[in-house]
Short mmCIF file of C-alpha atoms in Angstrom, two decimals:
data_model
loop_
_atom_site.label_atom_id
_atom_site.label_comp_id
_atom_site.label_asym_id
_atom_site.label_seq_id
_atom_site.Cartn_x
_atom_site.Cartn_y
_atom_site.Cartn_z
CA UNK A 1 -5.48 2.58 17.57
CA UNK A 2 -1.82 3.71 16.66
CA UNK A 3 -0.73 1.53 13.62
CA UNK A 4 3.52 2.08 13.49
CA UNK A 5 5.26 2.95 10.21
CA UNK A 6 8.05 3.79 8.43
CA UNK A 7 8.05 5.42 4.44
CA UNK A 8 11.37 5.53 3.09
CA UNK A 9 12.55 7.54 -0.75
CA UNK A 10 14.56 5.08 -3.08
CA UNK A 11 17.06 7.29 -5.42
CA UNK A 12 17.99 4.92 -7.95
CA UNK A 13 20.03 5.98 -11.15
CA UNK A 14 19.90 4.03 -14.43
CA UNK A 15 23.68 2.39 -15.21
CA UNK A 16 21.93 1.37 -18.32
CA UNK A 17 18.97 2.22 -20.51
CA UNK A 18 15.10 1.88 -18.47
CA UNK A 19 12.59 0.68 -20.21
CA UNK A 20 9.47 0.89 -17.47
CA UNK A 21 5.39 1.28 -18.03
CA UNK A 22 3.61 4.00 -17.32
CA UNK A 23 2.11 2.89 -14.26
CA UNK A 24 5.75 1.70 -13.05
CA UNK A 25 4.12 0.03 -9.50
CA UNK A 26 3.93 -3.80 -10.67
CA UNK A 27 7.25 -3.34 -12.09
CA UNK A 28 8.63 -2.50 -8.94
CA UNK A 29 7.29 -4.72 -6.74
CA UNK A 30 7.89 -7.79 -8.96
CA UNK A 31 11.49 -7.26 -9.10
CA UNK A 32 11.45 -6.46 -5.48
CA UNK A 33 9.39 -9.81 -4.91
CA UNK A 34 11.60 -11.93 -7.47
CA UNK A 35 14.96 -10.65 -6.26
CA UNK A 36 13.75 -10.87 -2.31
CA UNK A 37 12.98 -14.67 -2.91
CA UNK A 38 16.06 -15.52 -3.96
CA UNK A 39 17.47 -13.79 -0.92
CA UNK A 40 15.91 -15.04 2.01
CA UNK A 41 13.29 -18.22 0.83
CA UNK A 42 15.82 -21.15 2.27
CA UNK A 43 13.47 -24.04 0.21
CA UNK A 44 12.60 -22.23 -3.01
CA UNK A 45 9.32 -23.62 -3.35
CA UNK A 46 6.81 -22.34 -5.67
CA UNK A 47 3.74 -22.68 -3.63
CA UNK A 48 4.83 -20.81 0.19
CA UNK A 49 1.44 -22.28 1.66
CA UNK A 50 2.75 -25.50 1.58
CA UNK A 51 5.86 -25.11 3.16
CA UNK A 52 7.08 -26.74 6.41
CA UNK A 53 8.87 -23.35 6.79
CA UNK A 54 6.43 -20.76 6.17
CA UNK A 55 5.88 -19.54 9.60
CA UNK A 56 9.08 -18.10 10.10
CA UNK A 57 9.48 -17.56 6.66
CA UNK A 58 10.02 -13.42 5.70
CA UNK A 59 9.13 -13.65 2.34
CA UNK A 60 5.83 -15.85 3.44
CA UNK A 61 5.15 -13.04 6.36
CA UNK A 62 6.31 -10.35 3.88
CA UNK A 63 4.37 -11.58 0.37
CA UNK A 64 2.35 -13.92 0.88
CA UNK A 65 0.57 -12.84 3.84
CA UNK A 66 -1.93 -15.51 5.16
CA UNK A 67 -4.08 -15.46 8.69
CA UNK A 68 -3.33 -18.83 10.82
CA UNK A 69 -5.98 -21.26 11.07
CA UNK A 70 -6.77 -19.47 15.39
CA UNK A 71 -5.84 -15.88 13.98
CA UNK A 72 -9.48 -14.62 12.48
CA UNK A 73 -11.13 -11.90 12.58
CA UNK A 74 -14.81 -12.30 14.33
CA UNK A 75 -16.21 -8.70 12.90
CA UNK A 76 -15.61 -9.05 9.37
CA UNK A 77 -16.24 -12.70 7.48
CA UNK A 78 -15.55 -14.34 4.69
CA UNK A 79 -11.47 -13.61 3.96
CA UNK A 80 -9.16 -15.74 3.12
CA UNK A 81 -6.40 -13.09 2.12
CA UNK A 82 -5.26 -10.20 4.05
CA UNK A 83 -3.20 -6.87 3.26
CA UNK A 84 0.94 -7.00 2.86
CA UNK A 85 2.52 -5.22 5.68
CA UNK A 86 4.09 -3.08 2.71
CA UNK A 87 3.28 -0.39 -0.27
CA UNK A 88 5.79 0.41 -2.88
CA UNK A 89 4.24 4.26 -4.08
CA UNK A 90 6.00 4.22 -7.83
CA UNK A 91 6.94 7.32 -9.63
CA UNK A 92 4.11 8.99 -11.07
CA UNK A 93 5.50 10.18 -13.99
CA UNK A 94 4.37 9.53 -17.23
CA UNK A 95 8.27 8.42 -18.41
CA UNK A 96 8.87 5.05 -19.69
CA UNK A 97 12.46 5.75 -21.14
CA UNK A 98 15.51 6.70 -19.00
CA UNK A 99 18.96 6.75 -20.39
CA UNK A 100 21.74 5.98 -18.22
CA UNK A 101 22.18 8.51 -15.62
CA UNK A 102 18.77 9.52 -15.47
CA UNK A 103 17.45 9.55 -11.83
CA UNK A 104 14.25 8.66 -10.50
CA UNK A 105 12.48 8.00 -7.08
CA UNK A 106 10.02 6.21 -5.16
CA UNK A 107 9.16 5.09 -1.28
CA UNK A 108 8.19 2.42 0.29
CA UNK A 109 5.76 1.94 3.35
CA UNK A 110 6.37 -0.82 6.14
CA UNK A 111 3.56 -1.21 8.46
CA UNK A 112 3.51 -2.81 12.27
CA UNK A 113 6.00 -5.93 12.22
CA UNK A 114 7.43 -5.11 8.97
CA UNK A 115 9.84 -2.14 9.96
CA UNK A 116 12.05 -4.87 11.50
CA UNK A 117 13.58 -5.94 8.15
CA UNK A 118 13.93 -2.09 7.10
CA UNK A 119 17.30 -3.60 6.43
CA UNK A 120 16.27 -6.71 4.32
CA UNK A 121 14.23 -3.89 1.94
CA UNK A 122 17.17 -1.60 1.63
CA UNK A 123 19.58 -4.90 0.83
CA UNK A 124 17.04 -6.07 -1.96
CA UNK A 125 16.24 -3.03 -3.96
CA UNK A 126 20.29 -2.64 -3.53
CA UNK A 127 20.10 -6.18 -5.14
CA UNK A 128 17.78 -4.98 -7.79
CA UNK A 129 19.95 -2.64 -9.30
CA UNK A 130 22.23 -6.11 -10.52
CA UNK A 131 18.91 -7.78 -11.41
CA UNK A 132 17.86 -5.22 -13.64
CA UNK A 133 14.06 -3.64 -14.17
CA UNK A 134 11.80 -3.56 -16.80
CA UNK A 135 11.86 -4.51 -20.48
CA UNK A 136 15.09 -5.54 -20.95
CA UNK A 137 16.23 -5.94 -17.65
CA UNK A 138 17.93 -2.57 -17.35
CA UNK A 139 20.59 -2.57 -14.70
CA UNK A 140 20.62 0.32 -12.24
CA UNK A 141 22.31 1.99 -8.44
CA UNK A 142 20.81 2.21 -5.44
CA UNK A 143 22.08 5.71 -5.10
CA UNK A 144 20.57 6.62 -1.37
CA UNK A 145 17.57 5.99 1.30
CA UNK A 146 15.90 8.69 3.29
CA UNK A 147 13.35 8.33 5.67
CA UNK A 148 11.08 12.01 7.43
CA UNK A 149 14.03 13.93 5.25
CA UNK A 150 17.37 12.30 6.85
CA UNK A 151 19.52 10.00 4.53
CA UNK A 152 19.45 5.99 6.19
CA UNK A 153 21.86 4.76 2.98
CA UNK A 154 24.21 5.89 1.06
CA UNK A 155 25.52 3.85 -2.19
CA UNK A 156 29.00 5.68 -1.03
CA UNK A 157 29.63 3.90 2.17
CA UNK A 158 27.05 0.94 1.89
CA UNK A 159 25.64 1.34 5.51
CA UNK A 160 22.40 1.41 6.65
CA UNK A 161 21.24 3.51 9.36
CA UNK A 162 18.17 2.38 10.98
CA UNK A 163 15.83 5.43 11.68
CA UNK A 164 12.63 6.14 14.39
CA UNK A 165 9.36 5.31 12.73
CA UNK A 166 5.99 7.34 13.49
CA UNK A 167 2.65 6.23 14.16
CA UNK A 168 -0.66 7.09 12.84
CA UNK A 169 -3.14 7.72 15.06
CA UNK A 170 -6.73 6.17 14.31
CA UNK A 171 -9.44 6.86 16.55
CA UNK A 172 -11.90 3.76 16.98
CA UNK A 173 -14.72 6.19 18.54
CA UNK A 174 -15.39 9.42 17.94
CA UNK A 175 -18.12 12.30 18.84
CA UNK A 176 -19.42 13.24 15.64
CA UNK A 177 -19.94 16.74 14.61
CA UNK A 178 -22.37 18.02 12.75
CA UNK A 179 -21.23 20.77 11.30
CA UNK A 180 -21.51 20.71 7.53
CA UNK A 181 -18.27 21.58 5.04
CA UNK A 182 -16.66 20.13 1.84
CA UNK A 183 -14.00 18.43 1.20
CA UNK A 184 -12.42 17.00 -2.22
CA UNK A 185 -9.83 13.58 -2.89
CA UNK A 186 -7.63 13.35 -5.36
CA UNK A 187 -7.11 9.33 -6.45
CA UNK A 188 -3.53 9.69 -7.99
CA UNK A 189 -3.08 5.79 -8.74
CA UNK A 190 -6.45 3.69 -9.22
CA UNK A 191 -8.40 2.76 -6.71
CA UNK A 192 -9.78 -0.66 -6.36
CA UNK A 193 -12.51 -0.71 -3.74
CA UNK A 194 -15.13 -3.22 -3.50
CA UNK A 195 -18.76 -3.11 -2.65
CA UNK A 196 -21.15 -6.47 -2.30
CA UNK A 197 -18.26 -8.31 -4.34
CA UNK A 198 -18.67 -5.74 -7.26
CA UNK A 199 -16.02 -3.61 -7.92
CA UNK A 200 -16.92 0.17 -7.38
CA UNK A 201 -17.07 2.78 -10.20
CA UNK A 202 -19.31 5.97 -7.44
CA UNK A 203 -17.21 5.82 -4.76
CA UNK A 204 -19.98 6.82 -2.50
CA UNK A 205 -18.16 7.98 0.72
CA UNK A 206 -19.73 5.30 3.35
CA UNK A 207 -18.30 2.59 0.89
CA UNK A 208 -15.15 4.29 1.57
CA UNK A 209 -15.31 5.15 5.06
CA UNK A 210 -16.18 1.27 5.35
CA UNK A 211 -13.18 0.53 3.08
CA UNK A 212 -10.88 2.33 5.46
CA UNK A 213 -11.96 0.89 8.31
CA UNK A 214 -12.13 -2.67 6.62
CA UNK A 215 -7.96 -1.70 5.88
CA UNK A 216 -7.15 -0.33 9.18
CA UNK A 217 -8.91 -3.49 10.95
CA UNK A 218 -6.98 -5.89 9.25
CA UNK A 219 -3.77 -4.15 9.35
CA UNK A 220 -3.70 -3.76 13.28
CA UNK A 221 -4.70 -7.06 13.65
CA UNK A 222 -2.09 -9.30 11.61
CA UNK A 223 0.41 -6.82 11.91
CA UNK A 224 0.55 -4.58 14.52
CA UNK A 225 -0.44 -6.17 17.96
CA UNK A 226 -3.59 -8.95 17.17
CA UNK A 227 -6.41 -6.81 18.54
CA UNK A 228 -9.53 -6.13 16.91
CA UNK A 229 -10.27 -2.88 16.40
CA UNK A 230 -13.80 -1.24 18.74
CA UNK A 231 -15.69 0.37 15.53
CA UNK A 232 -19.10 0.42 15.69
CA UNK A 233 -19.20 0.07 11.84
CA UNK A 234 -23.26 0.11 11.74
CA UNK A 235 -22.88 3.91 13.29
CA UNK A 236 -19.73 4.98 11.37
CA UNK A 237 -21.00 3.39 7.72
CA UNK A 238 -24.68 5.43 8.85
CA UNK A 239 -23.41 8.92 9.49
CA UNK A 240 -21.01 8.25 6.73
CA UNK A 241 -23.95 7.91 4.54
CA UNK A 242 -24.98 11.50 5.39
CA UNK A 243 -22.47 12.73 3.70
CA UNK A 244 -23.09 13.04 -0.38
CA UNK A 245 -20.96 13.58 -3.57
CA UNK A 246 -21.59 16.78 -5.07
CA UNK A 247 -18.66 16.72 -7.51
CA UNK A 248 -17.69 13.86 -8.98
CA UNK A 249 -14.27 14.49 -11.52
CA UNK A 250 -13.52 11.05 -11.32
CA UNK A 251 -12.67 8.57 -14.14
CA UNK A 252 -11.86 4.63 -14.76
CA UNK A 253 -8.50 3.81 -15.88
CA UNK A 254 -7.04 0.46 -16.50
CA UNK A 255 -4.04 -0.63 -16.45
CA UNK A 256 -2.36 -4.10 -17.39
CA UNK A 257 0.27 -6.47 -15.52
CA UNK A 258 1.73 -10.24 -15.71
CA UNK A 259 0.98 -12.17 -13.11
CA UNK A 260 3.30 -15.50 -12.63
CA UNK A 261 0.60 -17.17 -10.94
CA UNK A 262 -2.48 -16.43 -13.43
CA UNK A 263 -0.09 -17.18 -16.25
CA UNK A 264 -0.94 -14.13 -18.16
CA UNK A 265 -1.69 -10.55 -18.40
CA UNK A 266 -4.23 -8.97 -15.98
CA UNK A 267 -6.03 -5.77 -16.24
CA UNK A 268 -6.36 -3.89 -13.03
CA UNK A 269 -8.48 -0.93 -13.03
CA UNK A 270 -9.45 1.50 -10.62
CA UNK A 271 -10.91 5.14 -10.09
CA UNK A 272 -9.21 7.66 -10.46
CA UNK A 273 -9.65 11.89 -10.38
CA UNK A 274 -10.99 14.00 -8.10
CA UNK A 275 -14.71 13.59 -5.98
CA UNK A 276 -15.74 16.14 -3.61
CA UNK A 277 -17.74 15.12 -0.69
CA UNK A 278 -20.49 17.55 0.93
CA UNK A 279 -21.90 16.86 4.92
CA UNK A 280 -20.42 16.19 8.22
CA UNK A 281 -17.37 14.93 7.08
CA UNK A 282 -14.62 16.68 9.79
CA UNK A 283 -14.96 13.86 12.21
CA UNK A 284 -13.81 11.22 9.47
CA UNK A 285 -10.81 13.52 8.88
CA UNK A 286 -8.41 11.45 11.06
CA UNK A 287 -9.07 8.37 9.17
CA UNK A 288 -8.95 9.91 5.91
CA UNK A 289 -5.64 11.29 6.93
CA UNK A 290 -4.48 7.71 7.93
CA UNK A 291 -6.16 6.48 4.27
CA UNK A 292 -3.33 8.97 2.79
CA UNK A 293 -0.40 7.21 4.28
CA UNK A 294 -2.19 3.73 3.91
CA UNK A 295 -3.73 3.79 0.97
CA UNK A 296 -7.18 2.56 0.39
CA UNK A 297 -8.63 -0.80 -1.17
CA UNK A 298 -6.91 -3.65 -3.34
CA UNK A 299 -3.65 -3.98 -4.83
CA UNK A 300 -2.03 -1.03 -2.74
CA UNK A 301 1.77 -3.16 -2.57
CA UNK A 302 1.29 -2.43 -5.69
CA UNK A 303 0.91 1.60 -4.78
CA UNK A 304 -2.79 1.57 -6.00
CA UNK A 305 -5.42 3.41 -3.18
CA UNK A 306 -2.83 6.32 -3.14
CA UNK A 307 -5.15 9.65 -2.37
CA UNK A 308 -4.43 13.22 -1.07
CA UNK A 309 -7.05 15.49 0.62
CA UNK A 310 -7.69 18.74 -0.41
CA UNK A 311 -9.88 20.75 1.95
CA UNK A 312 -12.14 23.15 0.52
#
């Protein structure tokens, strides 16, 4: 399986005072989904599933992501939502005030389909800036885009360049070896994975092996060229079971958003920390690798799932 992408670093630069949370994710992507509305949705409806339009809708494709009534899935049942084509990765700092001129940063991830409207992205965080962000509505510049360390925008000129995207490689069968080593994750924004409906506080590494391959699944199906992917998820989630935690630094932190839709404040926890896994984990390496870009589990528009690995 290669699943196409493109991540692309925002420089913005406050014209005004930022007031932002400290997990600054929701923030982003709400203004990004507000503004982006306004931009391209030709009806303005409230509800995109009943739309006459929603087909060749962007904002439907791009936000509110839906399978077609003959596009399932046959391995994995019971879905009625599937992952954006997109995740915003905030800044992780802990700031929440930035006076005007202060600078700060943070990418974006298309996936499959969505690196055609590289330019519509670019053109609606560019947008943001007039909108405002955060409490307050802070105004701010779209200062420059880069994408694999070359500049694709610049505030200066106002042109976009459109740049090659890379592929992930994910192998869908794979020789296992048996060789034992360790191997430790860092969660840096929480991660949301479920198990049997419940949502998972031991992230036991076959419930995130199956995770992963749940993510990858989906993704290369609705966005990337409608083909199932050929794991044999019995034999991956069993030797994934082999492998055991024998360090868990991991911890439960919630954090809180408003959600148009629900009318009110959610909380949206998730694990985060470090967990060190011991067994035959080097054959899982190339999907853990992919899980890095990715992202793992619920939420991750909202940049939640980010991990890094840190071999041991």
């Amino acid at each position: 399986m290669k699943i196409p992408f493109l991540k692309m670093t925002f420089l913005i630069e406050a014209e005004e005072e930022l007031y932002l949370p400290y997990f600054k994710g929701s923030t982003f992507r709400g203004v990004f989904g507000n503004t982006f509305r306004k931009l391209v949705c030709a009806l303005k409806r409230e509800n995109c599933s009943s739309c006459i339009l929603k087909q060749s809708c962007i904002y439907a494709y791009i936000f509110e992501t839906s399978p077609k009534e003959d596009q399932k899935l046959s391995k994995i049942k019971n879905y009625s939502t599937i992952p954006r084509p997109f995740v915003i990765e905030p800044p992780l700092n802990n700031g929440k005030i930035y006076k005007p001129g202060s600078q700060l940063d943070f990418s974006v991830i298309l996936i499959g389909k969505a690196i055609q409207y590289v330019q519509y992205f670019i053109y609606t965080f560019h947008q943001c800036g007039r909108t405002g962000i955060g409490k307050g509505r802070g105004k701010f510049q779209l200062i420059s885009v880069s994408s694999n360390k070359e500049q694709i925008y610049s505030g200066v000129n106002n042109e976009i360049k459109l740049p090659p995207h890379q592929f992930i490689e994910i192998p869908e069968d794979i020789d296992f070896d048996n060789s034992e080593e360790e191997l430790t994750l860092e969660f840096l924004t929480p991660a949301r994975i479920k198990h049997k409906r419940d949502l998972v506080v031991e992230l036991n590494f076959s419930i995130l092996i199956k995770a992963l391959l749940f993510r990858f699944n989906f993704l290369n199906f609705y966005h990337v060229d409608e083909r199932e992917a050929a794991f044999d998820y019995k034999k991956y989630i069993a030797k994934a079971k082999e492998n055991v935690i024998k360090e868990n630094n991991t911890f439960w932190w919630d954090w809180e958003r408003y959600s148009n839709r629900q009318g009110g404040r959610m909380k949206l926890g998730g694990i985060c920390g470090k967990i060190t896994y011991k067994g035959k984990i080097k054959s899982f390496l190339p999907h853990l690798r992919a899980g890095e870009i990715l992202h793992v589990g619920k939420g991750t528009s909202f940049g939640l799932g980010k991990f890094v690995i840190i071999e041991n």
